[in-house]
Amino acid sequence: MLDQPWAAIPAGGAAGMFAVGALTGWCPAQLLAPPVVSPPNAIGYAEARRPIVIHSSSRKGES
């Protein structure tokens, strides 16, 4: 690969991005996706991106 650095450098960069994605769960395709902007609700605040799930088993003092 040392005699063809034009191929080795991009391949090394792609391998690095895949390794970071595998370790952190981050997807390199997020760099190309347009940002997701949620419209404000009736109060004027942006909505949460993910729903908050509260399980009944997580309440303290209840059986």
mmCIF file of C-alpha atoms in Angstrom:
data_model
loop_
_atom_site.group_PDB
_atom_site.id
_atom_site.type_symbol
_atom_site.label_atom_id
_atom_site.label_comp_id
_atom_site.label_asym_id
_atom_site.label_seq_id
_atom_site.Cartn_x
_atom_site.Cartn_y
_atom_site.Cartn_z
ATOM 1 C CA MET A 1 0.000 0.000 0.000
ATOM 2 C CA LEU A 2 2.936 2.362 0.394
ATOM 3 C CA ASP A 3 3.308 2.678 -3.363
ATOM 4 C CA GLN A 4 -0.371 3.743 -3.713
ATOM 5 C CA PRO A 5 -1.078 6.321 -0.986
ATOM 6 C CA TRP A 6 -4.009 7.729 -2.991
ATOM 7 C CA ALA A 7 -5.903 4.537 -2.123
ATOM 8 C CA ALA A 8 -4.427 3.825 1.298
ATOM 9 C CA ILE A 9 -5.239 7.211 2.873
ATOM 10 C CA PRO A 10 -9.004 7.177 2.109
ATOM 11 C CA ALA A 11 -9.209 3.500 3.080
ATOM 12 C CA GLY A 12 -7.539 4.254 6.410
ATOM 13 C CA GLY A 13 -9.907 7.175 7.019
ATOM 14 C CA ALA A 14 -12.951 5.030 6.252
ATOM 15 C CA ALA A 15 -11.657 2.257 8.507
ATOM 16 C CA GLY A 16 -11.161 4.783 11.303
ATOM 17 C CA MET A 17 -14.722 6.087 10.925
ATOM 18 C CA PHE A 18 -16.119 2.557 10.948
ATOM 19 C CA ALA A 19 -14.110 1.719 14.075
ATOM 20 C CA VAL A 20 -15.378 4.833 15.862
ATOM 21 C CA GLY A 21 -18.922 3.999 14.782
ATOM 22 C CA ALA A 22 -18.629 0.437 16.029
ATOM 23 C CA LEU A 23 -17.322 1.519 19.421
ATOM 24 C CA THR A 24 -19.625 4.478 20.055
ATOM 25 C CA GLY A 25 -22.761 3.697 18.056
ATOM 26 C CA TRP A 26 -22.303 6.864 16.010
ATOM 27 C CA CYS A 27 -23.118 6.569 12.316
ATOM 28 C CA PRO A 28 -20.888 8.382 9.797
ATOM 29 C CA ALA A 29 -23.935 8.804 7.522
ATOM 30 C CA GLN A 30 -25.286 11.323 10.048
ATOM 31 C CA LEU A 31 -22.810 13.809 8.576
ATOM 32 C CA LEU A 32 -24.674 13.692 5.255
ATOM 33 C CA ALA A 33 -28.235 13.694 6.627
ATOM 34 C CA PRO A 34 -30.056 16.991 6.969
ATOM 35 C CA PRO A 35 -30.641 18.085 10.563
ATOM 36 C CA VAL A 36 -33.993 17.117 12.029
ATOM 37 C CA VAL A 37 -35.752 20.149 13.434
ATOM 38 C CA SER A 38 -39.004 19.544 15.225
ATOM 39 C CA PRO A 39 -41.567 22.320 15.133
ATOM 40 C CA PRO A 40 -42.380 24.023 18.422
ATOM 41 C CA ASN A 41 -45.432 22.832 20.326
ATOM 42 C CA ALA A 42 -48.286 24.998 21.629
ATOM 43 C CA ILE A 43 -46.119 26.363 24.460
ATOM 44 C CA GLY A 44 -43.279 27.275 22.095
ATOM 45 C CA TYR A 45 -40.735 24.613 23.073
ATOM 46 C CA ALA A 46 -39.316 22.055 20.651
ATOM 47 C CA GLU A 47 -40.526 18.509 21.186
ATOM 48 C CA ALA A 48 -38.252 15.801 22.596
ATOM 49 C CA ARG A 49 -36.467 13.698 19.993
ATOM 50 C CA ARG A 50 -37.103 10.411 21.785
ATOM 51 C CA PRO A 51 -40.063 9.493 23.955
ATOM 52 C CA ILE A 52 -39.377 9.098 27.657
ATOM 53 C CA VAL A 53 -40.508 5.687 28.875
ATOM 54 C CA ILE A 54 -41.166 5.249 32.575
ATOM 55 C CA HIS A 55 -41.868 1.672 33.586
ATOM 56 C CA SER A 56 -44.168 0.969 36.494
ATOM 57 C CA SER A 57 -41.518 -1.336 37.998
ATOM 58 C CA SER A 58 -39.162 1.630 38.438
ATOM 59 C CA ARG A 59 -41.367 3.344 41.029
ATOM 60 C CA LYS A 60 -39.991 3.136 44.542
ATOM 61 C CA GLY A 61 -42.184 2.010 47.394
ATOM 62 C CA GLU A 62 -44.820 0.338 45.234
ATOM 63 C CA SER A 63 -45.189 -3.383 44.756
#
